[in-house]
Amino acid sequence: MDILIKNTTIVTMSNENEIIQDGFVVISGDRIAYVGEAEPEGFSYDRIIDGRNKAVLPGLMNMHTHSPMVLVRGYADDMCLQDWLFNKIFPVEAQLAPEDVYWGSTYAIMEMLRSGITSFADMYFYVNEVARAVNLSGMRACLCTGIQNGDKIGRPEKNSYLAENRRLYDEWNGRADGRISVYMGPHSVYMCEPELLYYISDLAHQLGTGIHIHVSETIKENLDCIKRYGKSPVALLDEIGLLGPKTIAAHCVHVSEEDMNILKDRGVSVAYNPTSNLKLGSGLAPIKRLLQKGINLALGTDGASSNNNLNIFEEMHLAALISKGAELDSTCVDAFEAVSMATTNGAKALGKIIMENREFNTIDSEQAIYNIKRIAARLGR
Ligand code: NI
């Protein structure tokens, strides 16, 4: 089945500022078969779309969300992250059944498709149900279980969240015609003990898969981490071997120069969630410095409950405006940069576009084991 889009403006994102006016796009089956200025030959069209006064651009990528959280949209407003999460969200999420997660994710997928999102990186629980929804929808998704300590602290091999994430990997990684990939999803340094984080890191290395984690979202997260471990979340995660080119670090609102150098060195991608960071009063991420360092910066909506929608156009809008205002610099996050964050940078984060001319350093597992033993000894374990 071939579809032609004609007379349209095409924002290819393949070369800086390349925009084709009055161009043609052919979609053949599930592939883009042609993009160009001249009308192509050799296709037979089942459908022709007049794209006049419209633009065609790559599918948008939502690189950090919790799709089933559309079910708790508007449930708790005007609260800071810790209060919102521990006193409102976690208790109500504990009531959800697998079927709720399926329908929540299905609803979220419809909402994302409506605003042009074709891929998303998701962290939740009962993720088998999210995978079912993704499979049926035709979307592309990078899924993981939000892993937290659970009631077997200090015994990672007994952790039920980790077991769920592992099962999810075995059942769904590479499935749905390759549209689903499964990462490991340690929630954050405040929800996971270092031993658990190391266990996850080791498993991700063995499976050759990536990591999706919340990092330095609030000042409290940083202060608690420094108090407990004597270092920032980024430095701690690096010691444990969790930072690499297949790591999506969501937020990074409160990162120091040193943290940013580590993120750059390890080739980590940052998922920036401006609306969520504003709504929860978490702060303004140092976007200008992250970009100057050459760190790959993608966009996310976070869950609908901290947003309250799943619209990457809104995130592009805010990402561009906040940085201009905060930095007193109208050139900061220009239009091409903003659209890159919403499209190609997301693809780079998932390894769909290979980042060239970049050298990545990853910590080796022997060093990580040594570090984790030191941390355990300091904690008296
Ligand atoms: Ni989140």
Coordinates of C-alpha atoms and ligand atoms in Angstrom, one line a residue:
M1 CA 0.0 0.0 0.0
D2 CA 1.6 3.3 -1.1
I3 CA 0.6 6.7 0.2
L4 CA 1.7 10.0 -1.4
I5 CA 1.9 13.3 0.5
K6 CA 2.3 16.1 -2.1
N7 CA 2.9 19.9 -2.2
T8 CA 4.2 20.0 1.3
T9 CA 6.9 21.5 3.4
I10 CA 9.4 18.8 4.5
V11 CA 11.6 19.4 7.5
T12 CA 14.0 16.5 7.0
M13 CA 16.3 17.1 10.0
S14 CA 19.0 15.2 8.1
N15 CA 21.1 18.3 7.4
E16 CA 21.0 21.5 9.4
N17 CA 18.1 23.7 8.3
E18 CA 17.3 21.5 5.3
I19 CA 13.7 22.3 4.4
I20 CA 12.1 21.1 1.1
Q21 CA 9.3 23.3 -0.1
D22 CA 6.5 21.9 -2.2
G23 CA 8.0 18.5 -1.8
F24 CA 6.8 14.9 -2.0
V25 CA 6.8 12.0 0.5
V26 CA 5.9 8.4 -0.4
I27 CA 5.1 5.9 2.3
S28 CA 5.2 2.3 1.1
G29 CA 3.8 -0.2 3.6
D30 CA 5.6 0.7 6.9
R31 CA 8.5 2.5 5.3
I32 CA 9.2 6.0 4.0
A33 CA 10.1 5.1 0.4
Y34 CA 10.8 8.6 -1.0
V35 CA 11.4 12.2 0.1
G36 CA 12.2 14.9 -2.4
E37 CA 11.4 17.9 -4.5
A38 CA 10.4 16.0 -7.7
E39 CA 7.3 13.9 -8.0
P40 CA 8.5 10.3 -7.9
E41 CA 7.5 7.6 -10.4
G42 CA 6.9 3.9 -10.1
F43 CA 4.4 3.9 -7.3
S44 CA 0.7 3.2 -7.4
Y45 CA -1.1 5.2 -4.8
D46 CA -3.9 4.0 -2.6
R47 CA -4.2 7.3 -1.0
I48 CA -3.0 10.9 -1.9
I49 CA -2.8 13.5 0.8
D50 CA -2.6 17.2 -0.2
G51 CA 0.0 18.6 2.2
R52 CA -0.4 22.3 1.2
N53 CA 0.0 24.7 4.2
K54 CA 1.2 21.8 6.3
A55 CA 4.7 20.5 7.3
V56 CA 6.0 16.9 7.4
L57 CA 8.7 16.2 10.0
P58 CA 10.1 13.1 11.6
G59 CA 8.0 11.5 14.3
L60 CA 8.4 13.1 17.7
M61 CA 10.1 11.2 20.5
N62 CA 8.9 11.3 24.1
M63 CA 12.1 10.2 25.9
H64 CA 10.8 10.1 29.4
T65 CA 7.3 9.2 30.5
H66 CA 5.1 6.9 32.6
S67 CA 2.3 6.3 30.1
P68 CA -0.3 4.8 32.4
M69 CA -0.1 7.9 34.6
V70 CA -2.8 9.4 32.4
L71 CA -5.1 7.7 35.0
V72 CA -3.9 10.0 37.7
R73 CA -3.8 13.2 35.6
G74 CA -4.8 16.2 37.7
Y75 CA -4.9 14.0 40.8
A76 CA -2.4 16.0 42.8
D77 CA -1.4 19.6 41.9
D78 CA 0.6 22.3 43.5
M79 CA 2.9 19.9 45.4
C80 CA 6.7 19.3 45.4
L81 CA 8.1 16.1 44.0
Q82 CA 8.6 14.2 47.3
D83 CA 5.2 15.1 48.8
W84 CA 3.4 14.5 45.4
L85 CA 5.2 11.1 44.8
F86 CA 5.2 9.5 48.3
N87 CA 2.0 10.9 49.7
K88 CA -0.3 11.0 46.7
I89 CA 1.0 9.1 43.6
F90 CA 2.6 5.9 45.1
P91 CA -0.4 5.1 47.4
V92 CA -3.0 5.4 44.5
E93 CA -0.7 3.5 42.1
A94 CA -0.6 0.7 44.6
Q95 CA -4.3 0.2 43.9
L96 CA -3.9 -0.3 40.1
A97 CA -4.5 -3.7 38.6
P98 CA -2.7 -4.9 35.4
E99 CA -5.7 -4.3 33.3
D100 CA -5.8 -0.6 34.5
V101 CA -2.2 -0.3 33.3
Y102 CA -3.2 -1.7 29.9
W103 CA -6.0 0.8 29.4
G104 CA -4.1 3.7 30.8
S105 CA -1.2 3.0 28.4
T106 CA -3.6 2.6 25.5
Y107 CA -5.2 6.0 26.3
A108 CA -1.7 7.6 26.6
I109 CA -0.6 6.1 23.2
M110 CA -3.7 7.7 21.5
E111 CA -2.9 11.0 23.2
M112 CA 0.8 10.8 22.1
L113 CA -0.1 9.9 18.5
R114 CA -2.5 12.8 18.3
S115 CA 0.4 15.2 19.0
G116 CA 2.8 13.6 16.6
I117 CA 4.7 11.3 19.0
T118 CA 5.7 8.0 17.3
S119 CA 8.2 6.7 19.9
F120 CA 8.4 6.8 23.7
A121 CA 10.6 5.7 26.5
D122 CA 8.4 4.4 29.4
M123 CA 9.0 3.4 33.0
Y124 CA 6.2 1.8 35.0
F125 CA 5.1 -1.5 36.6
Y126 CA 3.0 -4.3 35.0
V127 CA 4.9 -3.3 31.9
N128 CA 3.8 -6.4 30.1
E129 CA 0.5 -4.6 29.8
V130 CA 2.2 -1.5 28.3
A131 CA 4.0 -3.8 25.8
R132 CA 0.7 -5.3 24.8
A133 CA -0.7 -1.8 24.1
V134 CA 2.4 -0.8 22.2
N135 CA 2.3 -4.0 20.1
L136 CA -1.3 -3.3 19.0
S137 CA -0.8 0.4 18.4
G138 CA 2.1 0.4 15.9
M139 CA 4.1 2.8 18.1
R140 CA 7.8 2.3 18.9
A141 CA 8.7 2.1 22.6
C142 CA 11.6 1.6 24.9
L143 CA 10.1 0.0 28.0
C144 CA 11.4 -0.8 31.5
T145 CA 10.1 -1.6 34.9
G146 CA 10.6 1.2 37.5
I147 CA 12.8 -0.8 39.9
Q148 CA 12.9 0.1 43.6
N149 CA 14.1 -1.5 46.8
G150 CA 10.9 -3.4 47.7
D151 CA 10.8 -5.4 50.9
K152 CA 14.0 -7.3 50.3
I153 CA 16.5 -4.5 50.7
G154 CA 20.0 -5.7 50.4
R155 CA 19.0 -8.9 48.5
P156 CA 18.8 -7.8 44.9
E157 CA 18.4 -11.3 43.6
K158 CA 15.0 -11.4 45.5
N159 CA 13.8 -8.1 44.2
S160 CA 10.4 -8.5 42.5
Y161 CA 10.6 -5.4 40.3
L162 CA 14.0 -6.5 39.0
A163 CA 12.5 -9.9 38.2
E164 CA 9.6 -8.3 36.4
N165 CA 12.0 -6.2 34.3
R166 CA 14.1 -9.3 33.5
R167 CA 10.9 -11.2 32.4
L168 CA 9.9 -8.2 30.3
Y169 CA 13.2 -8.3 28.6
D170 CA 13.0 -12.0 27.8
E171 CA 9.4 -11.7 26.6
W172 CA 9.4 -8.4 24.7
N173 CA 12.8 -7.1 23.7
G174 CA 13.0 -6.9 19.9
R175 CA 9.3 -7.9 19.5
A176 CA 6.5 -6.2 17.6
D177 CA 8.6 -6.2 14.4
G178 CA 11.5 -4.7 16.3
R179 CA 9.4 -1.8 17.6
I180 CA 9.9 -2.7 21.3
S181 CA 13.2 -2.5 23.1
V182 CA 13.5 -3.3 26.8
Y183 CA 15.9 -1.4 29.1
M184 CA 16.5 -1.8 32.8
G185 CA 14.7 0.9 34.9
P186 CA 16.3 1.6 38.3
H187 CA 13.9 4.4 39.5
S188 CA 16.5 6.6 41.1
V189 CA 19.3 6.7 43.7
Y190 CA 16.7 7.5 46.4
M191 CA 14.5 4.4 45.5
C192 CA 17.4 2.0 45.0
E193 CA 20.2 0.9 47.3
P194 CA 23.7 0.9 45.7
E195 CA 23.8 -3.0 45.8
L196 CA 20.6 -3.1 43.8
L197 CA 21.9 -0.5 41.4
Y198 CA 25.0 -2.5 40.9
Y199 CA 23.0 -5.7 40.3
I200 CA 21.0 -3.9 37.7
S201 CA 24.1 -2.4 36.0
D202 CA 25.7 -5.9 35.9
L203 CA 22.5 -7.4 34.4
A204 CA 22.2 -4.6 31.8
H205 CA 25.8 -5.2 30.7
Q206 CA 25.3 -9.0 30.4
L207 CA 22.1 -8.4 28.3
G208 CA 23.7 -5.6 26.3
T209 CA 20.8 -3.4 27.0
G210 CA 20.4 0.2 28.3
I211 CA 19.4 2.0 31.5
H212 CA 16.5 4.5 32.0
I213 CA 16.7 6.3 35.4
H214 CA 15.7 9.6 37.1
V215 CA 18.8 11.6 37.9
S216 CA 19.2 14.8 40.1
E217 CA 15.6 15.9 39.6
T218 CA 15.5 18.0 42.8
I219 CA 17.9 19.6 45.2
K220 CA 16.6 17.3 48.0
E221 CA 17.7 14.3 45.9
N222 CA 21.2 15.7 45.6
L223 CA 21.5 16.7 49.3
D224 CA 20.3 13.3 50.6
C225 CA 22.6 11.5 48.2
I226 CA 25.6 13.7 49.2
K227 CA 24.7 13.2 52.9
R228 CA 24.5 9.4 52.5
Y229 CA 27.2 8.6 50.0
G230 CA 29.4 11.8 50.0
K231 CA 28.8 12.4 46.4
S232 CA 26.2 13.6 43.8
P233 CA 23.8 11.1 42.2
V234 CA 25.7 11.3 38.9
A235 CA 29.0 10.6 40.6
L236 CA 27.5 7.7 42.5
L237 CA 25.9 6.2 39.4
D238 CA 29.1 6.5 37.6
E239 CA 31.0 4.6 40.3
I240 CA 28.4 1.8 40.1
G241 CA 28.9 1.6 36.3
L242 CA 25.3 2.7 35.4
L243 CA 26.3 5.5 33.0
G244 CA 27.1 4.8 29.4
P245 CA 25.9 5.5 25.8
K246 CA 22.8 3.4 26.4
T247 CA 21.8 5.4 29.5
I248 CA 18.8 7.8 29.5
A249 CA 19.1 10.1 32.4
A250 CA 15.8 11.8 33.0
H251 CA 15.8 15.4 34.4
C252 CA 19.4 16.3 35.4
V253 CA 18.0 19.6 36.7
H254 CA 20.7 20.0 39.4
V255 CA 24.0 18.9 37.9
S256 CA 27.3 20.5 38.5
E257 CA 30.1 21.1 36.0
E258 CA 31.8 18.0 37.3
D259 CA 28.5 16.0 36.8
M260 CA 28.1 17.3 33.3
N261 CA 31.7 16.3 32.4
I262 CA 30.9 12.7 33.6
L263 CA 27.7 12.6 31.6
K264 CA 29.6 13.8 28.5
D265 CA 32.5 11.4 29.1
R266 CA 30.2 8.4 29.4
G267 CA 28.0 9.4 26.4
V268 CA 24.8 9.6 28.5
S269 CA 21.7 11.0 26.9
V270 CA 19.7 13.4 29.0
A271 CA 15.8 13.5 28.8
Y272 CA 14.8 17.1 29.6
N273 CA 11.2 17.5 31.0
P274 CA 10.6 21.2 31.3
T275 CA 6.9 21.1 32.1
S276 CA 7.3 18.5 34.8
N277 CA 10.3 20.4 36.3
L278 CA 8.2 23.6 36.4
K279 CA 5.0 22.0 37.7
L280 CA 6.7 20.2 40.6
G281 CA 8.9 23.3 41.4
S282 CA 12.0 21.2 40.8
G283 CA 14.0 23.9 39.1
L284 CA 15.5 25.0 35.7
A285 CA 18.0 22.5 34.2
P286 CA 21.3 24.1 32.9
I287 CA 20.4 23.5 29.3
K288 CA 22.8 26.0 27.8
R289 CA 25.8 24.3 29.6
L290 CA 24.6 20.8 28.8
L291 CA 24.4 21.8 25.1
Q292 CA 27.8 23.6 25.2
K293 CA 29.3 20.4 26.6
G294 CA 27.9 18.5 23.6
I295 CA 25.7 16.2 25.7
N296 CA 22.8 14.6 23.7
L297 CA 19.6 16.3 25.0
A298 CA 16.2 14.8 24.2
L299 CA 12.8 15.8 25.5
G300 CA 10.2 14.1 27.6
T301 CA 6.8 14.9 29.1
D302 CA 7.2 12.8 32.2
G303 CA 4.0 11.2 33.4
A304 CA 0.7 13.0 32.6
S305 CA 0.2 13.6 36.4
S306 CA 3.2 15.9 36.5
N307 CA 2.5 17.8 33.3
N308 CA -0.7 17.4 32.8
N309 CA -0.5 16.2 29.1
L310 CA 1.7 14.2 26.7
N311 CA 2.5 16.9 24.1
I312 CA 6.1 17.2 22.9
F313 CA 5.2 20.4 21.0
E314 CA 4.6 22.0 24.4
E315 CA 8.0 20.8 25.6
M316 CA 9.7 22.2 22.6
H317 CA 8.0 25.5 23.2
L318 CA 9.1 25.6 26.8
A319 CA 12.6 24.3 26.2
A320 CA 13.3 27.1 23.8
L321 CA 11.7 29.9 25.8
I322 CA 12.9 29.0 29.3
S323 CA 16.5 28.8 28.3
K324 CA 16.3 32.1 26.4
G325 CA 14.8 33.8 29.5
A326 CA 16.9 32.1 32.1
E327 CA 20.2 32.7 30.3
L328 CA 19.3 36.2 29.0
D329 CA 20.3 34.9 25.6
S330 CA 17.8 34.8 22.8
T331 CA 20.0 32.5 20.7
C332 CA 20.0 29.8 23.3
V333 CA 18.0 26.7 22.0
D334 CA 17.3 27.9 18.5
A335 CA 14.5 26.5 16.4
F336 CA 16.6 23.8 14.9
E337 CA 18.0 22.8 18.3
A338 CA 14.5 22.6 19.7
V339 CA 13.2 20.3 16.9
S340 CA 16.4 18.2 17.1
M341 CA 15.7 17.6 20.8
A342 CA 12.2 16.4 19.9
T343 CA 13.3 14.2 17.0
T344 CA 16.8 13.2 16.1
N345 CA 18.3 13.5 19.6
G346 CA 15.7 11.1 20.9
A347 CA 16.7 8.7 18.1
K348 CA 20.3 9.1 19.1
A349 CA 19.4 8.4 22.7
L350 CA 17.9 5.0 21.6
G351 CA 20.8 4.3 19.3
K352 CA 18.5 4.6 16.2
I353 CA 20.9 7.2 14.9
I354 CA 24.5 6.4 15.5
M355 CA 26.4 9.3 17.0
E356 CA 29.6 9.9 15.1
N357 CA 32.9 11.3 16.1
R358 CA 32.2 10.5 19.7
E359 CA 34.3 8.6 22.1
F360 CA 32.7 7.0 25.0
N361 CA 34.3 5.9 28.2
T362 CA 32.5 3.3 30.3
I363 CA 33.6 2.1 33.7
D364 CA 34.7 -1.5 33.7
S365 CA 32.9 -4.1 35.9
E366 CA 36.0 -4.8 38.1
Q367 CA 36.3 -1.2 39.0
A368 CA 32.5 -1.1 39.6
I369 CA 32.7 -4.1 42.0
Y370 CA 35.6 -2.5 43.8
N371 CA 33.6 0.7 44.2
I372 CA 30.4 -1.0 45.3
K373 CA 32.3 -2.9 48.0
R374 CA 33.7 0.4 49.3
I375 CA 30.3 1.9 49.4
A376 CA 28.9 -1.1 51.2
A377 CA 31.7 -1.0 53.8
R378 CA 31.1 2.6 54.4
L379 CA 27.4 1.9 55.0
G380 CA 28.4 -0.9 57.4
R381 CA 27.2 -3.8 55.3
Ligands
NI1 NI 9.6 10.4 35.7

